[in-house]
Coordinates of N, CA and C in Angstrom, one line a residue:
X91 N -11.8 37.9 -54.3 CA -12.7 38.2 -55.4 C -12.0 38.4 -56.7
X92 N -12.6 37.8 -57.8 CA -12.0 38.0 -59.1 C -12.2 39.4 -59.6
X93 N -11.1 40.0 -60.1 CA -11.3 41.4 -60.7 C -12.4 41.4 -61.8
X94 N -13.1 42.5 -62.0 CA -14.2 42.5 -63.0 C -13.8 42.0 -64.4
X95 N -12.6 42.4 -64.8 CA -12.1 42.0 -66.2 C -11.8 40.5 -66.3
X96 N -11.8 39.8 -65.2 CA -11.5 38.4 -65.2 C -12.8 37.5 -64.9
X97 N -13.9 38.1 -64.6 CA -15.1 37.3 -64.5 C -15.5 36.6 -65.8
X98 N -15.8 35.3 -65.8 CA -16.1 34.7 -67.0 C -17.4 35.2 -67.7
X99 N -17.3 35.1 -69.0 CA -18.5 35.5 -69.8 C -19.2 34.2 -70.3
X100 N -20.5 34.2 -70.2 CA -21.3 33.1 -70.8 C -21.6 33.4 -72.2
X101 N -21.3 32.5 -73.1 CA -21.4 32.7 -74.5 C -22.2 31.5 -75.1
X102 N -23.2 31.7 -75.9 CA -24.0 30.6 -76.5 C -23.3 30.2 -77.8
X103 N -23.2 28.9 -78.1 CA -22.7 28.4 -79.4 C -23.9 27.8 -80.2
X104 N -25.1 27.9 -79.7 CA -26.3 27.3 -80.3 C -27.5 27.9 -79.6
X105 N -28.7 27.5 -80.1 CA -29.9 28.1 -79.6 C -30.5 27.4 -78.4
X106 N -30.0 26.2 -78.0 CA -30.5 25.4 -76.9 C -29.9 25.9 -75.6
X107 N -30.6 25.7 -74.5 CA -30.2 26.2 -73.2 C -28.8 25.6 -72.8
X108 N -28.5 24.4 -73.1 CA -27.3 23.8 -72.8 C -26.1 24.0 -73.8
X109 N -26.4 24.7 -74.8 CA -25.4 25.0 -75.8 C -24.7 26.3 -75.5
X110 N -24.0 26.3 -74.3 CA -23.3 27.5 -73.8 C -21.9 27.1 -73.3
X111 N -21.1 28.1 -73.1 CA -19.8 27.9 -72.4 C -19.5 29.1 -71.6
X112 N -18.6 29.0 -70.7 CA -18.0 30.1 -69.9 C -16.6 30.4 -70.4
X113 N -16.4 31.6 -70.8 CA -15.1 32.0 -71.4 C -14.4 32.8 -70.3
X114 N -13.2 32.3 -69.9 CA -12.3 32.9 -68.9 C -11.1 33.5 -69.6
X115 N -10.9 34.8 -69.5 CA -9.8 35.5 -70.1 C -8.7 35.8 -69.0
X116 N -7.5 35.5 -69.2 CA -6.5 35.7 -68.2 C -6.0 37.2 -68.2
X117 N -5.4 37.6 -67.1 CA -4.9 39.0 -67.0 C -3.5 38.9 -67.5
X118 N -3.3 38.9 -68.8 CA -1.9 38.9 -69.4 C -1.8 40.0 -70.4
X119 N -0.6 40.5 -70.7 CA -0.4 41.6 -71.6 C -0.6 41.3 -73.1
X120 N -0.4 40.0 -73.5 CA -0.5 39.6 -74.9 C -1.4 38.4 -75.0
X121 N -2.7 38.6 -75.1 CA -3.6 37.5 -75.1 C -3.4 36.6 -76.3
X122 N -2.9 37.1 -77.4 CA -2.7 36.2 -78.6 C -1.6 35.1 -78.4
X123 N -0.8 35.3 -77.3 CA 0.2 34.3 -77.0 C -0.2 33.4 -75.9
X124 N -1.4 33.6 -75.3 CA -1.9 32.8 -74.2 C -2.3 31.4 -74.6
X125 N -2.0 30.3 -73.8 CA -2.5 29.0 -74.2 C -4.1 29.0 -74.1
X126 N -4.7 28.2 -74.9 CA -6.2 28.1 -75.0 C -6.6 26.7 -74.6
X127 N -7.4 26.6 -73.6 CA -7.8 25.3 -73.1 C -9.3 25.2 -73.1
X128 N -9.8 24.1 -73.7 CA -11.3 23.9 -73.6 C -11.5 22.7 -72.6
X129 N -12.5 22.9 -71.7 CA -12.8 21.9 -70.7 C -14.1 21.3 -71.0
X130 N -14.2 19.9 -70.8 CA -15.4 19.2 -71.0 C -15.6 18.3 -69.8
X131 N -16.7 18.6 -69.1 CA -17.0 17.8 -67.8 C -17.5 16.4 -68.1
X132 N -17.5 15.6 -67.1 CA -18.0 14.3 -67.2 C -19.3 14.1 -66.5
X133 N -19.6 12.9 -66.1 CA -20.8 12.5 -65.4 C -21.6 11.5 -66.2
X134 N -20.8 10.6 -66.9 CA -21.5 9.5 -67.7 C -22.5 10.1 -68.7
X135 N -22.2 11.3 -69.3 CA -23.1 11.9 -70.3 C -24.5 12.2 -69.8
X136 N -24.7 12.2 -68.5 CA -26.1 12.4 -68.0 C -26.3 13.8 -67.6
X137 N -27.6 14.2 -67.7 CA -28.0 15.6 -67.6 C -27.7 16.2 -66.2
X138 N -27.7 15.4 -65.1 CA -27.6 16.1 -63.8 C -26.2 16.5 -63.4
X139 N -25.2 16.1 -64.3 CA -23.8 16.6 -64.0 C -23.6 17.8 -65.0
X140 N -23.0 18.9 -64.4 CA -22.9 20.1 -65.2 C -21.5 20.6 -65.2
X141 N -21.3 21.7 -66.0 CA -19.9 22.2 -66.2 C -19.3 22.8 -65.0
X142 N -20.1 23.0 -63.9 CA -19.6 23.5 -62.7 C -18.5 22.6 -62.1
X143 N -18.6 21.3 -62.5 CA -17.6 20.3 -62.0 C -16.2 20.8 -62.4
X144 N -16.1 21.5 -63.5 CA -14.7 21.9 -64.0 C -14.4 23.4 -63.7
X145 N -15.3 24.1 -62.9 CA -15.0 25.5 -62.6 C -13.7 25.6 -61.8
X146 N -13.4 24.8 -60.8 CA -12.1 25.0 -60.1 C -10.9 24.9 -61.1
X147 N -10.9 24.0 -62.1 CA -9.8 23.9 -63.0 C -9.8 25.1 -63.9
X148 N -11.0 25.6 -64.3 CA -11.0 26.8 -65.2 C -10.4 28.0 -64.5
X149 N -10.7 28.1 -63.2 CA -10.1 29.3 -62.4 C -8.6 29.1 -62.2
X150 N -8.2 27.9 -62.0 CA -6.8 27.6 -61.8 C -6.0 27.9 -63.1
X151 N -6.5 27.4 -64.3 CA -5.8 27.7 -65.5 C -5.8 29.1 -65.9
X152 N -6.9 29.8 -65.6 CA -7.0 31.3 -65.9 C -5.9 32.0 -65.1
X153 N -5.8 31.6 -63.8 CA -4.8 32.3 -62.9 C -3.4 32.0 -63.4
X154 N -3.2 31.0 -64.1 CA -1.9 30.6 -64.7 C -1.7 31.1 -66.1
X155 N -2.6 32.0 -66.6 CA -2.3 32.6 -67.8 C -3.0 32.0 -69.1
X156 N -4.0 31.1 -68.9 CA -4.6 30.5 -70.0 C -6.0 31.1 -70.3
X157 N -6.4 31.1 -71.6 CA -7.7 31.4 -72.0 C -8.5 30.0 -71.8
X158 N -9.6 30.1 -71.1 CA -10.3 28.8 -70.8 C -11.8 28.9 -71.3
X159 N -12.2 27.8 -72.0 CA -13.5 27.7 -72.5 C -14.2 26.5 -71.9
X160 N -15.0 26.7 -70.8 CA -15.6 25.6 -70.1 C -17.0 25.4 -70.6
X161 N -17.3 24.3 -71.3 CA -18.5 24.2 -72.0 C -19.6 23.3 -71.3
X162 N -20.8 23.6 -71.7 CA -21.9 22.7 -71.4 C -22.3 22.1 -72.7
X163 N -23.1 21.0 -72.6 CA -23.6 20.3 -73.8 C -24.8 19.5 -73.4
X164 N -25.6 19.2 -74.4 CA -26.8 18.4 -74.1 C -26.5 17.0 -73.7
X165 N -27.1 16.5 -72.7 CA -26.8 15.2 -72.1 C -28.0 14.3 -72.0
X166 N -27.8 13.0 -71.8 CA -28.9 12.0 -71.7 C -29.8 12.4 -70.6
X167 N -31.1 12.5 -71.0 CA -32.1 12.9 -70.0 C -32.4 14.4 -70.2
X168 N -31.7 15.1 -71.0 CA -31.9 16.5 -71.2 C -31.7 16.9 -72.7
X169 N -32.2 16.0 -73.6 CA -32.1 16.2 -75.0 C -30.9 15.7 -75.7
X170 N -30.0 15.1 -74.9 CA -28.7 14.6 -75.4 C -28.8 13.2 -75.8
X171 N -27.6 12.6 -76.2 CA -27.5 11.3 -76.7 C -26.4 11.3 -77.7
X172 N -25.9 10.2 -78.2 CA -24.7 10.1 -79.0 C -24.6 11.2 -80.1
X173 N -25.6 11.2 -81.0 CA -25.5 12.1 -82.1 C -25.6 13.6 -81.7
X174 N -26.6 13.9 -80.8 CA -26.8 15.3 -80.3 C -25.6 15.8 -79.5
X175 N -25.1 15.0 -78.6 CA -24.0 15.4 -77.8 C -22.7 15.6 -78.6
X176 N -22.4 14.7 -79.5 CA -21.2 14.8 -80.4 C -21.3 16.1 -81.2
X177 N -22.5 16.4 -81.8 CA -22.6 17.6 -82.6 C -22.4 18.8 -81.7
X178 N -22.9 18.8 -80.5 CA -22.8 19.9 -79.6 C -21.3 20.2 -79.3
X179 N -20.5 19.2 -78.9 CA -19.1 19.5 -78.6 C -18.3 19.9 -79.8
X180 N -18.7 19.4 -81.0 CA -18.1 19.9 -82.2 C -18.4 21.4 -82.5
X181 N -19.7 21.8 -82.3 CA -20.0 23.2 -82.4 C -19.3 24.0 -81.4
X182 N -19.1 23.5 -80.2 CA -18.5 24.2 -79.1 C -17.1 24.6 -79.3
X183 N -16.3 23.6 -79.9 CA -14.9 23.9 -80.2 C -14.8 24.8 -81.5
X184 N -15.7 24.6 -82.4 CA -15.6 25.4 -83.7 C -15.9 26.9 -83.4
X185 N -16.8 27.2 -82.5 CA -17.2 28.6 -82.2 C -16.0 29.4 -81.7
X186 N -15.0 28.7 -81.2 CA -13.8 29.4 -80.8 C -13.1 30.1 -81.9
X187 N -13.3 29.7 -83.1 CA -12.7 30.4 -84.3 C -13.3 31.9 -84.3
X188 N -14.6 32.0 -84.1 CA -15.2 33.4 -84.0 C -14.9 34.1 -82.7
X189 N -15.0 33.4 -81.6 CA -14.7 34.0 -80.3 C -13.3 34.5 -80.2
X190 N -12.4 33.6 -80.7 CA -11.0 34.0 -80.7 C -10.7 35.3 -81.5
X191 N -11.3 35.4 -82.7 CA -11.1 36.5 -83.5 C -11.7 37.8 -82.8
X192 N -12.8 37.6 -82.1 CA -13.4 38.8 -81.4 C -12.6 39.3 -80.2
X193 N -11.9 38.3 -79.5 CA -11.2 38.7 -78.3 C -9.7 38.8 -78.5
X194 N -9.2 38.3 -79.6 CA -7.8 38.4 -79.9 C -6.9 37.3 -79.4
X195 N -7.4 36.1 -79.2 CA -6.6 34.9 -78.9 C -6.6 34.0 -80.1
X196 N -5.5 33.2 -80.1 CA -5.3 32.2 -81.2 C -5.9 30.9 -81.0
X197 N -6.4 30.2 -82.0 CA -7.1 28.9 -81.8 C -6.4 27.8 -82.6
X198 N -5.1 28.1 -82.9 CA -4.3 27.1 -83.7 C -3.7 26.0 -82.8
X199 N -3.8 26.2 -81.5 CA -3.2 25.2 -80.6 C -4.0 24.9 -79.4
X200 N -5.3 24.7 -79.6 CA -6.3 24.5 -78.5 C -6.0 23.1 -77.8
X201 N -5.9 23.1 -76.5 CA -5.8 21.9 -75.7 C -7.2 21.6 -75.2
X202 N -7.6 20.4 -75.4 CA -9.0 20.0 -74.9 C -8.8 19.0 -73.8
X203 N -9.3 19.4 -72.6 CA -9.2 18.6 -71.4 C -10.6 18.1 -71.1
X204 N -10.7 16.8 -70.9 CA -12.0 16.1 -70.6 C -11.8 15.2 -69.4
X205 N -12.8 15.2 -68.5 CA -12.8 14.3 -67.4 C -13.9 13.2 -67.5
X206 N -13.5 12.0 -67.3 CA -14.5 10.9 -67.3 C -15.1 10.8 -68.7
X207 N -16.5 10.9 -68.8 CA -17.1 10.9 -70.1 C -16.7 12.1 -70.9
X208 N -16.3 13.2 -70.3 CA -15.7 14.3 -71.0 C -14.4 14.0 -71.6
X209 N -13.7 13.0 -71.1 CA -12.4 12.5 -71.7 C -12.7 11.8 -73.0
X210 N -13.9 11.1 -73.0 CA -14.3 10.4 -74.2 C -14.6 11.5 -75.3
X211 N -15.3 12.5 -74.9 CA -15.7 13.6 -75.9 C -14.5 14.3 -76.4
X212 N -13.5 14.6 -75.5 CA -12.3 15.2 -75.9 C -11.5 14.4 -77.0
X213 N -11.4 13.1 -76.7 CA -10.7 12.2 -77.6 C -11.5 12.1 -78.9
X214 N -12.8 12.1 -78.8 CA -13.6 12.0 -80.1 C -13.4 13.3 -80.9
X215 N -13.2 14.4 -80.3 CA -12.9 15.6 -81.1 C -11.6 15.5 -81.8
X216 N -10.6 14.8 -81.2 CA -9.4 14.6 -82.0 C -9.6 13.7 -83.2
X217 N -10.4 12.6 -83.0 CA -10.8 11.8 -84.1 C -11.5 12.5 -85.2
X218 N -12.5 13.3 -84.8 CA -13.3 14.1 -85.8 C -12.4 15.1 -86.5
X219 N -11.4 15.7 -85.8 CA -10.5 16.6 -86.5 C -9.6 16.0 -87.5
X220 N -9.3 14.7 -87.3 CA -8.3 14.1 -88.2 C -9.0 13.3 -89.3
X221 N -10.2 12.8 -89.1 CA -10.9 11.9 -90.0 C -12.4 12.4 -90.1
X222 N -13.0 12.4 -91.3 CA -14.4 12.8 -91.5 C -15.3 11.9 -90.6
X223 N -16.3 12.5 -90.0 CA -17.2 11.7 -89.2 C -18.6 11.9 -89.8
X224 N -19.2 10.8 -90.2 CA -20.5 10.8 -90.9 C -21.5 11.6 -90.0
X225 N -22.3 12.5 -90.6 CA -23.3 13.2 -89.9 C -22.9 14.4 -89.1
X226 N -21.5 14.7 -89.1 CA -21.0 15.8 -88.3 C -20.2 16.7 -89.3
X227 N -20.3 18.0 -89.3 CA -19.7 18.9 -90.2 C -18.1 18.8 -90.0
X228 N -17.4 19.1 -91.1 CA -15.9 19.0 -90.9 C -15.4 20.0 -89.9
X229 N -14.3 19.7 -89.3 CA -13.8 20.5 -88.2 C -13.3 21.8 -88.7
X230 N -13.7 22.9 -87.9 CA -13.1 24.2 -88.1 C -11.9 24.4 -87.2
X231 N -12.1 24.0 -86.0 CA -11.0 24.0 -84.9 C -10.9 22.6 -84.4
X232 N -9.7 22.1 -84.3 CA -9.4 20.8 -83.7 C -8.4 20.9 -82.6
X233 N -8.4 19.9 -81.7 CA -7.4 19.9 -80.6 C -6.0 19.7 -81.2
X234 N -5.1 20.5 -80.6 CA -3.7 20.2 -80.9 C -3.1 19.1 -80.0
X235 N -3.8 18.9 -78.8 CA -3.5 17.8 -77.9 C -4.7 17.6 -77.0
X236 N -4.8 16.4 -76.4 CA -5.9 16.1 -75.5 C -5.3 15.7 -74.2
X237 N -5.9 16.3 -73.1 CA -5.6 15.9 -71.7 C -6.8 15.1 -71.2
X238 N -6.7 13.8 -71.0 CA -7.8 13.0 -70.6 C -7.7 12.6 -69.1
X239 N -8.6 13.0 -68.3 CA -8.6 12.7 -66.9 C -9.6 11.6 -66.5
X240 N -9.1 10.5 -66.1 CA -9.9 9.3 -65.8 C -10.9 9.1 -66.9
X241 N -10.5 9.0 -68.2 CA -11.4 9.0 -69.3 C -12.0 7.6 -69.6
X242 N -13.2 7.7 -70.3 CA -13.8 6.5 -70.9 C -13.5 6.5 -72.3
X243 N -12.5 5.7 -72.8 CA -12.0 5.8 -74.1 C -12.4 4.6 -75.0
X244 N -12.9 3.6 -74.3 CA -13.4 2.4 -75.0 C -14.8 2.1 -74.7
X245 N -15.8 2.5 -75.5 CA -17.2 2.4 -75.2 C -17.7 1.0 -75.2
X246 N -17.1 0.1 -76.0 CA -17.5 -1.3 -76.0 C -17.1 -1.9 -74.6
X247 N -15.9 -1.7 -74.2 CA -15.5 -2.3 -72.9 C -16.2 -1.6 -71.7
X248 N -16.5 -0.3 -71.8 CA -17.2 0.3 -70.8 C -18.6 -0.3 -70.6
X249 N -19.3 -0.6 -71.7 CA -20.6 -1.2 -71.6 C -20.5 -2.7 -71.2
X250 N -19.5 -3.4 -71.6 CA -19.3 -4.8 -71.1 C -19.2 -4.9 -69.6
X251 N -18.6 -3.8 -69.0 CA -18.4 -3.8 -67.6 C -19.6 -3.0 -66.9
X252 N -20.6 -2.6 -67.7 CA -21.8 -1.9 -67.2 C -21.4 -0.7 -66.3
X253 N -20.4 0.1 -66.8 CA -20.0 1.2 -66.0 C -21.1 2.2 -65.9
X254 N -21.3 2.8 -64.7 CA -22.3 3.8 -64.5 C -23.7 3.2 -64.6
X255 N -23.9 1.9 -64.3 CA -25.2 1.2 -64.5 C -25.6 1.3 -65.9
X256 N -24.8 0.9 -66.8 CA -25.0 0.9 -68.3 C -25.2 2.3 -68.8
X257 N -24.4 3.2 -68.3 CA -24.5 4.6 -68.9 C -24.1 4.7 -70.3
X258 N -23.2 3.8 -70.8 CA -22.8 3.9 -72.2 C -23.9 3.5 -73.1
X259 N -24.7 2.5 -72.7 CA -25.9 2.1 -73.5 C -26.9 3.2 -73.6
X260 N -27.1 3.9 -72.5 CA -28.0 5.0 -72.5 C -27.5 6.1 -73.4
X261 N -26.2 6.4 -73.4 CA -25.7 7.4 -74.3 C -25.8 7.0 -75.8
X262 N -25.4 5.8 -76.1 CA -25.5 5.3 -77.5 C -26.9 5.1 -78.0
X263 N -27.8 4.7 -77.0 CA -29.2 4.5 -77.4 C -29.5 3.1 -77.9
X264 N -28.7 2.2 -77.6 CA -29.0 0.8 -77.9 C -28.2 -0.1 -77.0
X265 N -28.5 -1.4 -77.2 CA -27.7 -2.4 -76.4 C -26.5 -2.9 -77.1
X266 N -25.5 -3.3 -76.4 CA -24.3 -3.8 -77.0 C -24.5 -5.1 -77.8
X267 N -25.3 -6.0 -77.3 CA -25.6 -7.2 -78.0 C -26.5 -7.0 -79.2
X268 N -27.1 -5.9 -79.3 CA -28.0 -5.6 -80.5 C -27.3 -4.9 -81.6
X269 N -26.3 -4.0 -81.2 CA -25.7 -3.2 -82.2 C -24.3 -2.7 -81.7
X270 N -23.4 -3.7 -81.7 CA -22.0 -3.3 -81.3 C -21.4 -2.3 -82.1
X271 N -21.7 -2.2 -83.4 CA -21.2 -1.2 -84.3 C -21.5 0.2 -83.9
X272 N -22.6 0.4 -83.3 CA -23.0 1.8 -82.8 C -22.0 2.2 -81.7
X273 N -21.6 1.3 -80.8 CA -20.7 1.6 -79.8 C -19.3 1.9 -80.4
X274 N -18.9 1.1 -81.3 CA -17.6 1.2 -81.9 C -17.5 2.5 -82.7
X275 N -18.6 2.9 -83.3 CA -18.5 4.2 -84.1 C -18.2 5.4 -83.3
X276 N -18.5 5.4 -82.1 CA -18.3 6.6 -81.2 C -17.2 6.4 -80.2
X277 N -16.4 5.3 -80.4 CA -15.4 4.9 -79.4 C -14.0 5.2 -79.9
X278 N -13.3 6.1 -79.3 CA -11.9 6.5 -79.7 C -11.0 5.3 -79.8
X279 N -11.1 4.3 -78.9 CA -10.3 3.1 -79.0 C -10.4 2.3 -80.2
X280 N -11.5 2.5 -80.9 CA -11.8 1.8 -82.2 C -11.5 2.6 -83.4
X281 N -10.8 3.7 -83.2 CA -10.5 4.6 -84.4 C -9.0 5.0 -84.3
X282 N -8.2 4.2 -83.8 CA -6.8 4.5 -83.7 C -6.1 4.3 -85.0
X283 N -5.1 5.2 -85.3 CA -4.6 6.3 -84.5 C -5.4 7.5 -84.6
X284 N -5.5 8.3 -83.6 CA -6.2 9.6 -83.6 C -5.4 10.7 -84.2
X285 N -4.1 10.5 -84.2 CA -3.2 11.5 -84.8 C -3.0 12.8 -84.0
X286 N -3.4 12.7 -82.7 CA -3.2 13.9 -81.8 C -2.6 13.4 -80.5
X287 N -1.6 14.1 -80.0 CA -0.9 13.6 -78.8 C -1.9 13.7 -77.6
X288 N -1.8 12.7 -76.7 CA -2.7 12.6 -75.6 C -1.9 12.4 -74.3
X289 N -2.3 13.1 -73.3 CA -1.8 13.0 -71.9 C -2.9 12.4 -71.0
X290 N -2.8 11.2 -70.5 CA -3.8 10.6 -69.7 C -3.4 10.6 -68.2
X291 N -4.3 11.0 -67.3 CA -4.0 10.9 -65.9 C -5.2 10.1 -65.3
X292 N -4.8 9.0 -64.7 CA -5.9 8.1 -64.1 C -5.5 7.6 -62.8
X293 N -6.3 7.7 -61.8 CA -6.1 7.2 -60.5 C -6.2 5.7 -60.4
X294 N -5.2 5.1 -59.7 CA -5.2 3.6 -59.5 C -6.4 3.2 -58.6
X295 N -7.0 4.1 -57.8 CA -8.1 3.7 -56.9 C -9.4 4.1 -57.5
X296 N -9.5 4.4 -58.7 CA -10.7 4.8 -59.4 C -11.7 3.7 -59.4
X297 N -12.9 3.8 -58.7 CA -13.9 2.8 -58.7 C -15.1 3.1 -59.6
X298 N -15.0 4.1 -60.4 CA -16.0 4.5 -61.4 C -15.6 4.2 -62.8
X299 N -14.4 4.6 -63.1 CA -13.8 4.2 -64.4 C -12.5 3.5 -64.1
X300 N -12.4 2.2 -64.2 CA -11.2 1.5 -63.7 C -9.9 1.9 -64.5
X301 N -8.8 2.1 -63.7 CA -7.6 2.5 -64.2 C -7.1 1.6 -65.4
X302 N -7.3 0.3 -65.3 CA -6.8 -0.6 -66.4 C -7.3 -0.2 -67.8
X303 N -8.5 0.4 -67.9 CA -9.0 0.8 -69.2 C -8.0 1.8 -69.8
X304 N -7.4 2.7 -69.1 CA -6.5 3.6 -69.6 C -5.2 3.0 -70.0
X305 N -4.8 2.0 -69.2 CA -3.6 1.2 -69.5 C -3.7 0.5 -70.8
X306 N -4.9 -0.2 -71.0 CA -5.2 -0.9 -72.3 C -5.2 0.1 -73.4
X307 N -5.9 1.3 -73.2 CA -6.0 2.2 -74.3 C -4.6 2.7 -74.7
X308 N -3.8 3.1 -73.7 CA -2.5 3.6 -74.0 C -1.6 2.6 -74.8
X309 N -1.7 1.3 -74.4 CA -1.0 0.3 -75.2 C -1.4 0.2 -76.6
X310 N -2.7 0.2 -76.8 CA -3.3 0.2 -78.2 C -2.9 1.4 -79.0
X311 N -3.0 2.6 -78.4 CA -2.7 3.8 -79.1 C -1.2 3.8 -79.5
X312 N -0.3 3.4 -78.5 CA 1.1 3.4 -78.9 C 1.4 2.4 -80.0
X313 N 0.7 1.3 -80.0 CA 0.9 0.3 -81.1 C 0.5 0.8 -82.4
X314 N -0.5 1.7 -82.4 CA -1.1 2.3 -83.6 C -0.3 3.5 -84.1
X315 N 0.6 4.0 -83.2 CA 1.5 5.1 -83.6 C 1.2 6.4 -83.0
X316 N 0.2 6.5 -82.1 CA -0.1 7.7 -81.4 C 0.9 8.0 -80.3
X317 N 1.1 9.3 -80.0 CA 1.9 9.7 -78.9 C 1.0 9.8 -77.7
X318 N 1.2 8.9 -76.7 CA 0.3 8.9 -75.5 C 1.2 8.8 -74.3
X319 N 1.0 9.7 -73.3 CA 1.7 9.6 -72.0 C 0.6 9.3 -71.0
X320 N 0.8 8.2 -70.2 CA -0.1 7.8 -69.2 C 0.6 8.0 -67.8
X321 N -0.1 8.8 -67.0 CA 0.3 9.0 -65.6 C -0.6 8.3 -64.7
X322 N -0.1 7.3 -64.0 CA -1.0 6.5 -63.0 C -0.8 7.2 -61.7
X323 N -1.9 7.8 -61.2 CA -1.9 8.5 -59.9 C -2.2 7.5 -58.8
X324 N -1.2 7.2 -58.0 CA -1.3 6.2 -57.0 C -2.3 6.6 -56.0
X325 N -3.2 5.6 -55.7 CA -4.3 5.7 -54.6 C -5.3 6.9 -54.9
X326 N -5.2 7.5 -56.1 CA -6.2 8.5 -56.4 C -7.5 8.0 -56.9
X327 N -8.6 8.6 -56.5 CA -9.9 8.2 -56.9 C -10.3 8.9 -58.2
X328 N -11.6 8.8 -58.5 CA -12.1 9.3 -59.8 C -12.1 10.9 -59.8
X329 N -12.2 11.5 -58.7 CA -12.4 12.9 -58.6 C -11.1 13.7 -58.2
X330 N -10.1 12.9 -57.8 CA -8.8 13.5 -57.4 C -8.2 14.2 -58.6
X331 N -8.4 13.7 -59.8 CA -7.7 14.2 -61.0 C -8.3 15.6 -61.4
X332 N -9.5 16.0 -60.8 CA -10.0 17.3 -61.1 C -10.0 18.2 -59.9
X333 N -9.1 17.8 -58.9 CA -8.9 18.7 -57.7 C -7.6 19.5 -58.1
X334 N -7.8 20.8 -58.2 CA -6.7 21.7 -58.6 C -5.5 21.6 -57.6
X335 N -5.7 21.1 -56.4 CA -4.6 21.0 -55.4 C -3.8 19.7 -55.5
X336 N -4.3 18.8 -56.3 CA -3.7 17.4 -56.4 C -2.5 17.4 -57.2
X337 N -1.6 16.4 -56.9 CA -0.4 16.2 -57.7 C -0.8 15.8 -59.2
X338 N -1.9 15.0 -59.3 CA -2.3 14.6 -60.6 C -2.7 15.8 -61.5
X339 N -3.4 16.7 -60.9 CA -3.8 17.9 -61.7 C -2.6 18.8 -62.0
X340 N -1.6 18.9 -61.1 CA -0.5 19.7 -61.3 C 0.3 19.2 -62.6
X341 N 0.4 17.9 -62.7 CA 1.1 17.4 -63.9 C 0.3 17.7 -65.2
X342 N -1.1 17.5 -65.1 CA -1.9 17.8 -66.2 C -1.9 19.3 -66.6
X343 N -1.9 20.1 -65.6 CA -1.8 21.6 -65.9 C -0.5 21.9 -66.6
X344 N 0.6 21.4 -66.2 CA 1.8 21.7 -66.8 C 1.8 21.3 -68.3
X345 N 1.2 20.2 -68.6 CA 1.1 19.7 -70.0 C 0.2 20.6 -70.8
X346 N -0.9 21.1 -70.2 CA -1.8 22.1 -70.8 C -1.0 23.4 -71.2
X347 N -0.2 23.9 -70.3 CA 0.3 25.2 -70.5 C 1.7 25.2 -71.2
X348 N 2.4 24.1 -71.1 CA 3.8 24.2 -71.5 C 4.2 23.2 -72.6
X349 N 3.4 22.2 -72.9 CA 3.8 21.2 -73.9 C 3.4 21.8 -75.2
X350 N 4.3 22.4 -76.0 CA 4.0 23.1 -77.2 C 4.5 22.3 -78.4

C-alpha cells in the first residue's frame, strides 16, 4: 500500500472533464531537486484509451524519486482532435509552473515521456517550446528532453500506412490526399530540428507503429542537427516499452532520471 503522503492528487488544468492530471510526489527530503517527468499516454489519440495506461510507469518513477505528472487530454470521439488535443497538452505542461510553485519542485528541467500517439504529443511540445505555433499560446514550460516510446513522429507516413485504421486522419480531421499540409503542420518530422534532445525506445516486433518509422525519424533528426538516441528493443512489441519490468523501460527510466 502506498503511504498516504504518496497517493497521487488529481489536479484540473482546465474546466473540461478530461483536462486533468495525476500528480505523484516522491518521498524525498529535497523536492526542489527531484526530477520532474510528465507522462502522456497513447492510443492513437482516441477517447477509449486513458492515462491509466501510464500508471505503472508513474508509480515506478515516483518510487525512484521523481515528481510525476500523468495527464489526461481530450481525444477523438470525446471532444478532441488536432487543435483541441494540442491545446490541452500545452495547457497541461504549462500548469506545472503553478503546481511546482505550490508544492516546491522546479520546472526548469521537465522530461516529457510519451507512448505511441503520446510520443507524438511529447515531441510536438518540444516543437511548440522552440518555435511559435499558430493558434497556441507561447510556451510557459517546455520539455528539457523528450523520451518517446514507440512514437508516431511522422503523421504523413503514419497516414500513408493507414496506422490504426486511419487514426491519423481522424485526429487531423481530413484526408491526406485532400490536405497534406494539415498533417505536416502537426508532424514533428516535418519541423526539424526540434532543438530538444530525444531518447527513442522502439520494439523491433511492434506491429502497431512499425519500428522503421523511428529509424527514419532518427536519421532525419540527426541530419537536421538534433540530438537523438534510438534504442531498438529486440523482439519487443508495442506495449513492452511501457512495462516497468522490461529492459526497454529500464533504459528509458535511467534517461529520465539521470540525463541532466
